[in-house]
Short mmCIF file of C-alpha atoms and ligand atoms in Angstrom, two decimals:
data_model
loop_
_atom_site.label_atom_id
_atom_site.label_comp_id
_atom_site.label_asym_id
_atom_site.label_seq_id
_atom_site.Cartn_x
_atom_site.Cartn_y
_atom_site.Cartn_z
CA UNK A 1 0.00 0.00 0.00
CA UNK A 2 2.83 2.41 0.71
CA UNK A 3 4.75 1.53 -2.03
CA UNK A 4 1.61 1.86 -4.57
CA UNK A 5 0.84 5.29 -2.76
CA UNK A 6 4.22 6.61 -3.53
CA UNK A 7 3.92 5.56 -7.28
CA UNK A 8 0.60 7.61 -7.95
CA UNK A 9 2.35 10.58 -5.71
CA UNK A 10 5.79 10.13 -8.51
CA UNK A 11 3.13 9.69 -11.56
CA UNK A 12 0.96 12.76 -10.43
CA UNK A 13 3.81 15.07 -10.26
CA UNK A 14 5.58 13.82 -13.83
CA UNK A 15 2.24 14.63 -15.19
CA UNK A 16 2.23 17.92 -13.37
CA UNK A 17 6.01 18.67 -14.48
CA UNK A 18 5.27 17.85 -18.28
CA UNK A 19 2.02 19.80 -18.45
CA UNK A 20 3.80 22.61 -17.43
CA UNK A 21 6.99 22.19 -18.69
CA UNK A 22 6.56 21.01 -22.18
CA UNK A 23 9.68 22.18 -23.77
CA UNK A 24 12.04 19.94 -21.00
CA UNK A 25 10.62 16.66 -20.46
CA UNK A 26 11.70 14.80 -18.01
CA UNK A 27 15.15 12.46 -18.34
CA UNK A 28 13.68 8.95 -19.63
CA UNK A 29 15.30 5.46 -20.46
CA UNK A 30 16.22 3.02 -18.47
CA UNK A 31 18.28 5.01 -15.56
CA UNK A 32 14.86 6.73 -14.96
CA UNK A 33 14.36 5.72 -11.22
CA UNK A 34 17.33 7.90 -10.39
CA UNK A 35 15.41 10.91 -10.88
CA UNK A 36 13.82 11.83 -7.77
CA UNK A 37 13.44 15.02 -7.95
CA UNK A 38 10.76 15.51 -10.65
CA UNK A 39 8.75 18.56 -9.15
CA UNK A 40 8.41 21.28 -11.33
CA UNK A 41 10.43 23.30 -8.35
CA UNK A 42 13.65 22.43 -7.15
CA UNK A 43 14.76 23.03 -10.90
CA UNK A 44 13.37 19.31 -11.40
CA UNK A 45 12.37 19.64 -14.77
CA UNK A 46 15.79 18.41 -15.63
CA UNK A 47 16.23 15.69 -12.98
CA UNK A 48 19.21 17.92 -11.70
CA UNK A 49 18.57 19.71 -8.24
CA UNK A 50 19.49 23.43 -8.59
CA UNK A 51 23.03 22.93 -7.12
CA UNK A 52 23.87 19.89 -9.45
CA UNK A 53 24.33 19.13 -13.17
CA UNK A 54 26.04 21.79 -15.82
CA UNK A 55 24.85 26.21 -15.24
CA UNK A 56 22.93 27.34 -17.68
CA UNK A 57 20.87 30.56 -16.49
CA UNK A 58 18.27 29.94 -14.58
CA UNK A 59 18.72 25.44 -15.39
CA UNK A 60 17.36 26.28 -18.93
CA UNK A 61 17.97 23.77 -21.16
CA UNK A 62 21.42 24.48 -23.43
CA UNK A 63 21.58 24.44 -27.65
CA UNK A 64 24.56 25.47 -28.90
CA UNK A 65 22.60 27.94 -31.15
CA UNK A 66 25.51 28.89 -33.69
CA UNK A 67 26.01 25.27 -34.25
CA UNK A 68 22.99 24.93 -36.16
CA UNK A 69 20.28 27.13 -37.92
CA UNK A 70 17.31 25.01 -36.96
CA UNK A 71 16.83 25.27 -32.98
CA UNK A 72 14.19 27.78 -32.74
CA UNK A 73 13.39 30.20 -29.52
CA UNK A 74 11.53 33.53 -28.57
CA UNK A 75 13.83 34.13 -25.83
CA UNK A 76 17.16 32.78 -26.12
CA UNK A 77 20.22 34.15 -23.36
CA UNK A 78 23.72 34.17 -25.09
CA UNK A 79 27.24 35.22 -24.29
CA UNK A 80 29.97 37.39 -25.27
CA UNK A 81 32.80 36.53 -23.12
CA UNK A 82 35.18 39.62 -24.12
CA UNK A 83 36.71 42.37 -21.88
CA UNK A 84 39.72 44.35 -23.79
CA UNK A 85 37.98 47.04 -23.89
CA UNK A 86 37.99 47.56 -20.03
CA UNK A 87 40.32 50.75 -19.18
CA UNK A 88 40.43 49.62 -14.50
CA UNK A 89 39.70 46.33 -13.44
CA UNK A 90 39.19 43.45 -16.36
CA UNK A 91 37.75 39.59 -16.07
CA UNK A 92 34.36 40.30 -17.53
CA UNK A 93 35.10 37.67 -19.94
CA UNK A 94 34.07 35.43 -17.21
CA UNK A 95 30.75 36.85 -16.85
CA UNK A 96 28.80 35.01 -18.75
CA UNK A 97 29.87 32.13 -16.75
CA UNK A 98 29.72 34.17 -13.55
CA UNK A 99 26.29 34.95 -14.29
CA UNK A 100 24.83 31.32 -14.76
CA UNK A 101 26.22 30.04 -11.32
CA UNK A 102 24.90 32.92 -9.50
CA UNK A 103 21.45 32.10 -11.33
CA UNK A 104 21.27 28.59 -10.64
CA UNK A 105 18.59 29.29 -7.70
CA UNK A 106 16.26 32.04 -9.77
CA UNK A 107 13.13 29.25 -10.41
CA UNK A 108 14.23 26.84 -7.39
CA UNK A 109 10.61 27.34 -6.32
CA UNK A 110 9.17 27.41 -9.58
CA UNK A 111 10.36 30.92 -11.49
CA UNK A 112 6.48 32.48 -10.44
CA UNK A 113 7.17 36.28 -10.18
CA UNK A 114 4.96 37.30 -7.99
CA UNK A 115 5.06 41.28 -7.88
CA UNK A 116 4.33 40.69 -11.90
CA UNK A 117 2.07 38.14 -11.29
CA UNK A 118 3.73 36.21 -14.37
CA UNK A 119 6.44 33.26 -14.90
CA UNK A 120 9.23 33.93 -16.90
CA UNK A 121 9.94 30.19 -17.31
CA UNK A 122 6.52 29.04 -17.85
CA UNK A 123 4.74 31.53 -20.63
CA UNK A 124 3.83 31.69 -24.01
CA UNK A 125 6.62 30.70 -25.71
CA UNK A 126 9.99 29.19 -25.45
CA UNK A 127 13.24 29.89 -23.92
CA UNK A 128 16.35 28.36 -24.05
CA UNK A 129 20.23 29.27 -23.19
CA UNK A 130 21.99 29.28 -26.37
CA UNK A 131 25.89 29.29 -24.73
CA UNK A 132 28.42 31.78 -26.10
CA UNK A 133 29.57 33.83 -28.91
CA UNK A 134 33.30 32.57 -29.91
CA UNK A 135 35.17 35.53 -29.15
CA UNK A 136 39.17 36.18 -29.52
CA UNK A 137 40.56 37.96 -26.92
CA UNK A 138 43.51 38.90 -29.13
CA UNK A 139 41.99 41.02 -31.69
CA UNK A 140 39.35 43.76 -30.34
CA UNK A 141 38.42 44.76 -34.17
CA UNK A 142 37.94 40.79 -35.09
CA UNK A 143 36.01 40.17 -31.55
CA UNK A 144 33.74 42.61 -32.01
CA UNK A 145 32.91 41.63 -36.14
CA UNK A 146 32.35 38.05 -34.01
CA UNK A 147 29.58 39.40 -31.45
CA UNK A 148 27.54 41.31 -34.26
CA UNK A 149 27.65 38.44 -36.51
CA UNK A 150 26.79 35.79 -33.59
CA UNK A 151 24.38 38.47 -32.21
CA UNK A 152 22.58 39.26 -35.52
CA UNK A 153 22.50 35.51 -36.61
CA UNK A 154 20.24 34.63 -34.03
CA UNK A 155 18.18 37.83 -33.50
CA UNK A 156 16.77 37.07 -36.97
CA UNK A 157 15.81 34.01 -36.30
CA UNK A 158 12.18 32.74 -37.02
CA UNK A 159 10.58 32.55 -33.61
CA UNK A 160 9.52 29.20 -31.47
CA UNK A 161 6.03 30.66 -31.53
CA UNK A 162 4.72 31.58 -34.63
CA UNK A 163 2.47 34.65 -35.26
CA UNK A 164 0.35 35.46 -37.85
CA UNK A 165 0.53 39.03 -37.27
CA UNK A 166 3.23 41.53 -38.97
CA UNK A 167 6.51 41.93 -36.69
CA UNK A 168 7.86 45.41 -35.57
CA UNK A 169 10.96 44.50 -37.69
CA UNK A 170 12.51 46.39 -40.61
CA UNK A 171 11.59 43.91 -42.23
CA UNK A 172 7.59 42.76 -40.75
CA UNK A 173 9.49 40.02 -39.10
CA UNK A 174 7.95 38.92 -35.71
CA UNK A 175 11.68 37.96 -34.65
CA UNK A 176 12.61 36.23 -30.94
CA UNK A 177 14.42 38.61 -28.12
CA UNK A 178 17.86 38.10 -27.38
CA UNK A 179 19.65 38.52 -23.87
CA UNK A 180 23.04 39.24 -23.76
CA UNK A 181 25.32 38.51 -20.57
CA UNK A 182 28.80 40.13 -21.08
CA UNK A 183 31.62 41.00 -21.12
CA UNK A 184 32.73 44.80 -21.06
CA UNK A 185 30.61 47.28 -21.71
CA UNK A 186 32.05 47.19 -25.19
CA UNK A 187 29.78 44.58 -26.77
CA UNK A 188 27.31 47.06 -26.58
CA UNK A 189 28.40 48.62 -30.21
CA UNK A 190 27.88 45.00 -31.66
CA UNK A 191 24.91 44.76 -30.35
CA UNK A 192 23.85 47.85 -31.49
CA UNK A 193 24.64 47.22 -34.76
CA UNK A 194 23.04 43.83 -35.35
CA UNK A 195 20.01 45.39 -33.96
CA UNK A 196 20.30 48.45 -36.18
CA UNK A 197 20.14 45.94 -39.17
CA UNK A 198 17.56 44.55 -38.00
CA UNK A 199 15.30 47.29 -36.85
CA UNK A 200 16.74 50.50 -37.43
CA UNK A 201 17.61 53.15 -35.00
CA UNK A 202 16.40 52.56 -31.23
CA UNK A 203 15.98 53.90 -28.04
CA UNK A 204 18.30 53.06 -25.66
CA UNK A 205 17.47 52.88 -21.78
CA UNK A 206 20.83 52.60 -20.12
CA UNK A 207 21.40 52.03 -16.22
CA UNK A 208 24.69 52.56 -15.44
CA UNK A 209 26.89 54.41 -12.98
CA UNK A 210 28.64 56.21 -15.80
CA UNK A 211 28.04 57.93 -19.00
CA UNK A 212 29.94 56.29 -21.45
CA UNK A 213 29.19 58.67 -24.07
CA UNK A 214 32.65 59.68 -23.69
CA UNK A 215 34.50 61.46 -26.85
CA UNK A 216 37.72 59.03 -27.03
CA UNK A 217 40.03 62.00 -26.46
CA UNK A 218 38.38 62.47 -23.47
CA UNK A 219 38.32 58.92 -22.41
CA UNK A 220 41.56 57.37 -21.69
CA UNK A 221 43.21 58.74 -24.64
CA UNK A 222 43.21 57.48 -28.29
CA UNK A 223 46.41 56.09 -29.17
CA UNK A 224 44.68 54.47 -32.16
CA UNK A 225 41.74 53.90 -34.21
CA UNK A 226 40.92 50.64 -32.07
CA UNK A 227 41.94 51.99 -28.83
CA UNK A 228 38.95 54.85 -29.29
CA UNK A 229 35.93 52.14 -29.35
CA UNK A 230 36.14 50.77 -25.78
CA UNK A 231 34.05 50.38 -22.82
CA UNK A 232 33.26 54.50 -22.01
CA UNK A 233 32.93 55.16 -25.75
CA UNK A 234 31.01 53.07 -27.47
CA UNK A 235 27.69 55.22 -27.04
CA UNK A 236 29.56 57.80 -28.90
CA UNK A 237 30.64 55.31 -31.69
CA UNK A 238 26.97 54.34 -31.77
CA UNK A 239 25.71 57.96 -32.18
CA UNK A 240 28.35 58.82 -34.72
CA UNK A 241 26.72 55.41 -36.78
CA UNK A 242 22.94 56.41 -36.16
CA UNK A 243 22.29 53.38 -34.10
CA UNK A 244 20.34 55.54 -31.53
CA UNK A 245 16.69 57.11 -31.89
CA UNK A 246 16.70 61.13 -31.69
CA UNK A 247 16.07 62.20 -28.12
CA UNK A 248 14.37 58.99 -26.49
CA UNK A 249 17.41 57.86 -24.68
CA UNK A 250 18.11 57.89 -20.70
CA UNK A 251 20.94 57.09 -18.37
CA UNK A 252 19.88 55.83 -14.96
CA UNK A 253 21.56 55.32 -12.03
CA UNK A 254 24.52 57.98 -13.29
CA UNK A 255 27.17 59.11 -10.09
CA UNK A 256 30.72 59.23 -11.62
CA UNK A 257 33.02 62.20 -11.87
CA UNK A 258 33.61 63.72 -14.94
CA UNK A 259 36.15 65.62 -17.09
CA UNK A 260 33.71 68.55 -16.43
CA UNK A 261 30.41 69.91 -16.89
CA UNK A 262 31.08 69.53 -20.67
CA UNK A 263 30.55 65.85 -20.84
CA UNK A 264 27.02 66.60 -19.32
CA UNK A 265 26.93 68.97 -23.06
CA UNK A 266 28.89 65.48 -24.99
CA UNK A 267 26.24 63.29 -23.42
CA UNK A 268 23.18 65.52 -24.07
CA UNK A 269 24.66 65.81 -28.13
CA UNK A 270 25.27 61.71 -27.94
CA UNK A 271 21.02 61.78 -27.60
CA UNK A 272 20.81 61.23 -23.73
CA UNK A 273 19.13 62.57 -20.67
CA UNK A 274 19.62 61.27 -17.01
CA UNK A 275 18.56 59.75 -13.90
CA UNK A 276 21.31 60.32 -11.03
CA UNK A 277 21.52 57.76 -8.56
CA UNK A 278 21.48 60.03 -5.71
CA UNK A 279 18.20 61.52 -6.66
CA UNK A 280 16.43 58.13 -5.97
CA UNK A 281 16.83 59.77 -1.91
CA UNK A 282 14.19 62.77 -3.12
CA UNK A 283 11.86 60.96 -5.79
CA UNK A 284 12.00 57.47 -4.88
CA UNK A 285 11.77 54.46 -7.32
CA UNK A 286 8.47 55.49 -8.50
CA UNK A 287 10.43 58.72 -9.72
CA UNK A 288 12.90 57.36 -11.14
CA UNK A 289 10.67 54.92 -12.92
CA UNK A 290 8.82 57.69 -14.21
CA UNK A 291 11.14 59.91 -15.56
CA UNK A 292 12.49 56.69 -17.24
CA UNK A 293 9.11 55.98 -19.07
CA UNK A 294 8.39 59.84 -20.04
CA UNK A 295 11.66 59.84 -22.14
CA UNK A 296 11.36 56.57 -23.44
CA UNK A 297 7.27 56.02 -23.90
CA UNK A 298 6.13 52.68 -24.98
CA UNK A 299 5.44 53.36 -29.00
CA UNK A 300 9.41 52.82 -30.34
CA UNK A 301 11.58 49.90 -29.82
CA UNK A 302 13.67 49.73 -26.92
CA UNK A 303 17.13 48.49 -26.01
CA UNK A 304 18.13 48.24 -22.57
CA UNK A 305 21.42 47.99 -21.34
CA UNK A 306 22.62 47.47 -17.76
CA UNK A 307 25.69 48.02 -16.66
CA UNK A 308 25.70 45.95 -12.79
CA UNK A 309 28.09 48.73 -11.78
CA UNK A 310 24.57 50.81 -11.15
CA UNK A 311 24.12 48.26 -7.80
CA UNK A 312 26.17 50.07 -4.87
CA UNK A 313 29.65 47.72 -4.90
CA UNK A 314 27.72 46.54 -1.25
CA UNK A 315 25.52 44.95 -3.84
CA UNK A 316 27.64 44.16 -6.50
CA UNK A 317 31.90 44.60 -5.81
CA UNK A 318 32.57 41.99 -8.29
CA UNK A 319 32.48 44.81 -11.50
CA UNK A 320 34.98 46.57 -13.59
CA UNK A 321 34.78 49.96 -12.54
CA UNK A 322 32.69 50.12 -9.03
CA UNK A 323 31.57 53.51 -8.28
CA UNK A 324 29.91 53.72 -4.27
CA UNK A 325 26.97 55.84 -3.96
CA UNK A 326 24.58 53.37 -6.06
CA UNK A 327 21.27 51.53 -5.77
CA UNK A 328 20.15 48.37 -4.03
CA UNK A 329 18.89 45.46 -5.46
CA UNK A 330 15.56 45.74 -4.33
CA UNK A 331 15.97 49.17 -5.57
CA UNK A 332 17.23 47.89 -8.64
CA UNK A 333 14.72 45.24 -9.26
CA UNK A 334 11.45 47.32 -8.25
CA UNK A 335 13.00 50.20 -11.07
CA UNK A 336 12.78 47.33 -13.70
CA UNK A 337 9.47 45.56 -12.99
CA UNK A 338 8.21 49.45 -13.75
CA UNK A 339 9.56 49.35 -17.03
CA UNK A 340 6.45 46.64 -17.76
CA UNK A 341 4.73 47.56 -21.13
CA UNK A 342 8.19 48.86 -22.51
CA UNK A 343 8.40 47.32 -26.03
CA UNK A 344 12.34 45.80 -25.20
CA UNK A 345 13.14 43.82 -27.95
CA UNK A 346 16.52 42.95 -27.00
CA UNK A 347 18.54 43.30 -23.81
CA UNK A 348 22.28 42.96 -22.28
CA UNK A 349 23.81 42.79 -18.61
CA UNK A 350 27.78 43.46 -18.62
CA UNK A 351 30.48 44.40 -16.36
CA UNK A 352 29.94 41.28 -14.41
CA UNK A 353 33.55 40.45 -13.06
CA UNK A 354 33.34 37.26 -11.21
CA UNK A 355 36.87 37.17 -9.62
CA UNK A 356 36.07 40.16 -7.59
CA UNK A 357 33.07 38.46 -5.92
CA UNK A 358 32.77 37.54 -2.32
CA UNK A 359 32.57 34.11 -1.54
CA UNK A 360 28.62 33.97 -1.15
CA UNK A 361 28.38 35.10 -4.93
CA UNK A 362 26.60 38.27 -4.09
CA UNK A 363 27.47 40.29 -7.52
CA UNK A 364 26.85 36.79 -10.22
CA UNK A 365 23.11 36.37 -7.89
CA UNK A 366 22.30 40.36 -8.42
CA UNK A 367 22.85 40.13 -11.69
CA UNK A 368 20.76 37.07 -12.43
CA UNK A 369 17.91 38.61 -10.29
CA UNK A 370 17.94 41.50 -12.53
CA UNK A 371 17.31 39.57 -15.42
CA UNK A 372 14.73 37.72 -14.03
CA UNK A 373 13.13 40.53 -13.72
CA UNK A 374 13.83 41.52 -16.93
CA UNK A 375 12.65 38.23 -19.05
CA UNK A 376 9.38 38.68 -16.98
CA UNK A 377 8.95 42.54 -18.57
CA UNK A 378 9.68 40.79 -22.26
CA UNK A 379 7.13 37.88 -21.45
CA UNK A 380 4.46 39.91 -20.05
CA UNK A 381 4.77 42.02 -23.57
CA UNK A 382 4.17 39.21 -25.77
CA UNK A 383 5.88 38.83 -29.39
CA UNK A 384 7.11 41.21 -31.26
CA UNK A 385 4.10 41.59 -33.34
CA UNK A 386 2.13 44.60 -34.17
CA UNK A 387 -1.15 43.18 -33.57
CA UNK A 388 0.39 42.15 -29.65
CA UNK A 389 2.19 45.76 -29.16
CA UNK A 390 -1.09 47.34 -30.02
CA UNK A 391 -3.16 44.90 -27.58
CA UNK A 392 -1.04 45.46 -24.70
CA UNK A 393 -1.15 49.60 -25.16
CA UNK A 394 -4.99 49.29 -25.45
CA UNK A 395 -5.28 46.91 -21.98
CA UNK A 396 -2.55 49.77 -20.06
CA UNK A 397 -4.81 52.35 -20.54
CA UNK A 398 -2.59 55.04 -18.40
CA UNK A 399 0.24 54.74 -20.97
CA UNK A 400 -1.94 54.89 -23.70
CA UNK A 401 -2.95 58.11 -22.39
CA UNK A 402 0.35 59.07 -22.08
CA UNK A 403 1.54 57.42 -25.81
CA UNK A 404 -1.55 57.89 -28.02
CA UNK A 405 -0.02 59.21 -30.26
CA UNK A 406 3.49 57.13 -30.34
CA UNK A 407 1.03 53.92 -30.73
CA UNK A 408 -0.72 55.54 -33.84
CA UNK A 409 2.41 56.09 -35.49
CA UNK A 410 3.23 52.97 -34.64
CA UNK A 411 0.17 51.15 -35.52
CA UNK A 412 0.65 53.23 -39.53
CA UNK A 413 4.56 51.87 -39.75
CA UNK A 414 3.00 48.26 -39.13
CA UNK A 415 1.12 48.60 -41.83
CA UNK A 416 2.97 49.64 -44.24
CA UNK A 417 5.89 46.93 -43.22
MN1 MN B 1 29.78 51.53 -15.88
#
């Protein structure tokens, strides 16, 4: 009787894991009665507890993406281990890595967000961690031709989930989001760029403790062409290229020194405003959020970048260039879930330097968290569609009040794509 009890309890629960966890059936052939940990918590879903088996973020399941055309996704994490463009402390190359053991824990009870009421590993679609992008760390110029090309392979992609409906693409694509875990602040030119291709100029929300819209003269010099595009340039690089959208760009979390008052003029040219970190003391997170949303609105497509330098080094020490003075996590993480309804079609989190961690991994877990957060903003969306941007604007009725007219425009470029 016991024994036939605990059968039904193991059956129930396989049937509960593969109901709701379609895309990772559970480990099967003849070894099967090893896996006792089948529950769709405890990162069962793979028979591996959370603190066993091989990181991928969050215990996704892994494709080697580049190896093959065919694996299909709507949300796939990838990584661009490169950091010679750092000018203080480097080892972001490791971040990628960093960043999937600190994440191992981030659906141990399941992955159900509860201030967004969503799951960001149980939704509409499919997500998967595609690895790396081969990058040499011996020729910036070559590494960063690598990470546009990897980048722009898979951003164009046809989606897991197909849609009927016209995508917001140059092209009337519906493509999948990409999530990029550097690496130096660097990659963010690549990125840029394959994203430029692939949907033209964008608005770029950037949280960061520094500008890094620095002229290269200004920056740590310019000894040569290459030496210019590094990790406190590269917005400039991408405003020189017309990457960025006129005027719908926002630093947050800014509290570095500067040169002078005239990189304040630099950044404001570049196509950015800003959010300082110390005036979360007199506005709060809702204020911050706010002024975030008025610059950006919800009508264009956004990129978001974070640098984890914006967390306070209490928070987050383990980071190329730690400024004190910054944000919490839960500061952090609240400012994020209020960027819900945001149209981010592809995002990055850099600077993650796992060698100057502490022991309890409190810089690799921060950054996962953020994410988290972040893949429950894209989910919540929907795809990339124009039929899905417009039917999430209509349901948030306070930002359509605030974006009517963004959405019409919108709505017209839709149809003619
Ligand atoms: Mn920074």
């Amino acid at each position: 009787m016991f024994f036939k009890t605990l059968a039904t309890l193991a059956c129930a629960s396989c049937a509960f894991a593969h109901a709701n966890h379609d895309q990772t059936p559970l480990a099967e052939g003849p070894h099967r009665s090893l896996w006792y940990n089948t529950l769709p918590g405890d990162g069962g879903t793979q028979a591996d507890s959370v603190f066993s088996g091989i990181s991928t973020f969050g215990r996704l399941p892994y494709f080697p993406c580049l190896a093959s055309d065919h694996e299909k996704f709507d949300i796939a994490f990838i990584g661009a281990p490169f950091d010679t463009g750092t000018s203080y402390r480097p080892g972001a190359r490791f971040g990628p890595s960093g960043i999937r053991q600190g994440s191992r824990k981030v659906r141990f009870s399941g992955g159900y967000n509860v201030p967004m009421d969503a799951n960001p590993f149980n939704f509409w679609g499919k997500v998967i961690d595609c690895g790396d992008i081969p990058v040499t760390s011996y020729d910036n110029a070559y590494a960063l031709h690598q990470i546009e090309e990897g980048h722009h392979t898979l951003l164009t992609r046809t989606p897991y989930t197909a849609s009927e409906e016209p995508g917001i693409s140059k092209s009337g694509k519906t493509l999948p989001r990409l999530i990029t875990l550097g690496g130096d602040h660097t990659i963010t030119l690549p990125l840029l760029r394959s994203i430029n291709r692939a949907y033209g100029p964008i608005s770029v929300i950037h949280f960061d403790s520094h500008l890094d819209t620095w002229k290269p003269t200004v920056f740590g010099g310019a000894p040569s062409k290459q030496a210019a595009i590094n990790h406190g340039t590269y917005f400039y690089w991408a405003a020189q290229e017309g990457l960025l959208a006129n005027d719908t760009n926002i630093h947050a979390g800014i509290r570095t020194t500067l040169s002078g008052p005239s990189d304040y003029e630099n950044d404001g040219y570049v196509g950015f405003t800003r959010v300082e970190a110390r005036e979360i003391d007199k506005i709060g997170t809702a204020g911050i959020i706010k002024k975030i949303r008025e610059r950006v609105g919800t009508h264009d497509p956004v990129y978001l970048s974070i640098d984890i330098d914006t967390l306070d080094p209490a928070f987050a020490p383990a980071t190329g260039t730690p400024e004190t003075g910054g944000w919490s996590t839960r500061e952090l993480r609240e400012i994020l879930r209020g960027l819900e309804g945001i149209n981010i079609v592809a995002a990055d989190l850099v600077e993650v330097a796992p060698a100057y961690d502490t022991n309890a991994e409190l810089t690799t877990m921060a950054a996962a968290d953020a994410l988290y957060e972040v893949m429950t903003v894209m989910v919540k969306r929907g795809p990339l569609s124009v039929k899905d941007v417009l039917k999430k604007e209509e349901k948030m009725g306070k930002l359509s009040e605030v974006e009517g007219e963004g959405m019409e425009r919108r709505f017209v470029e839709g149809e003619e794509a």
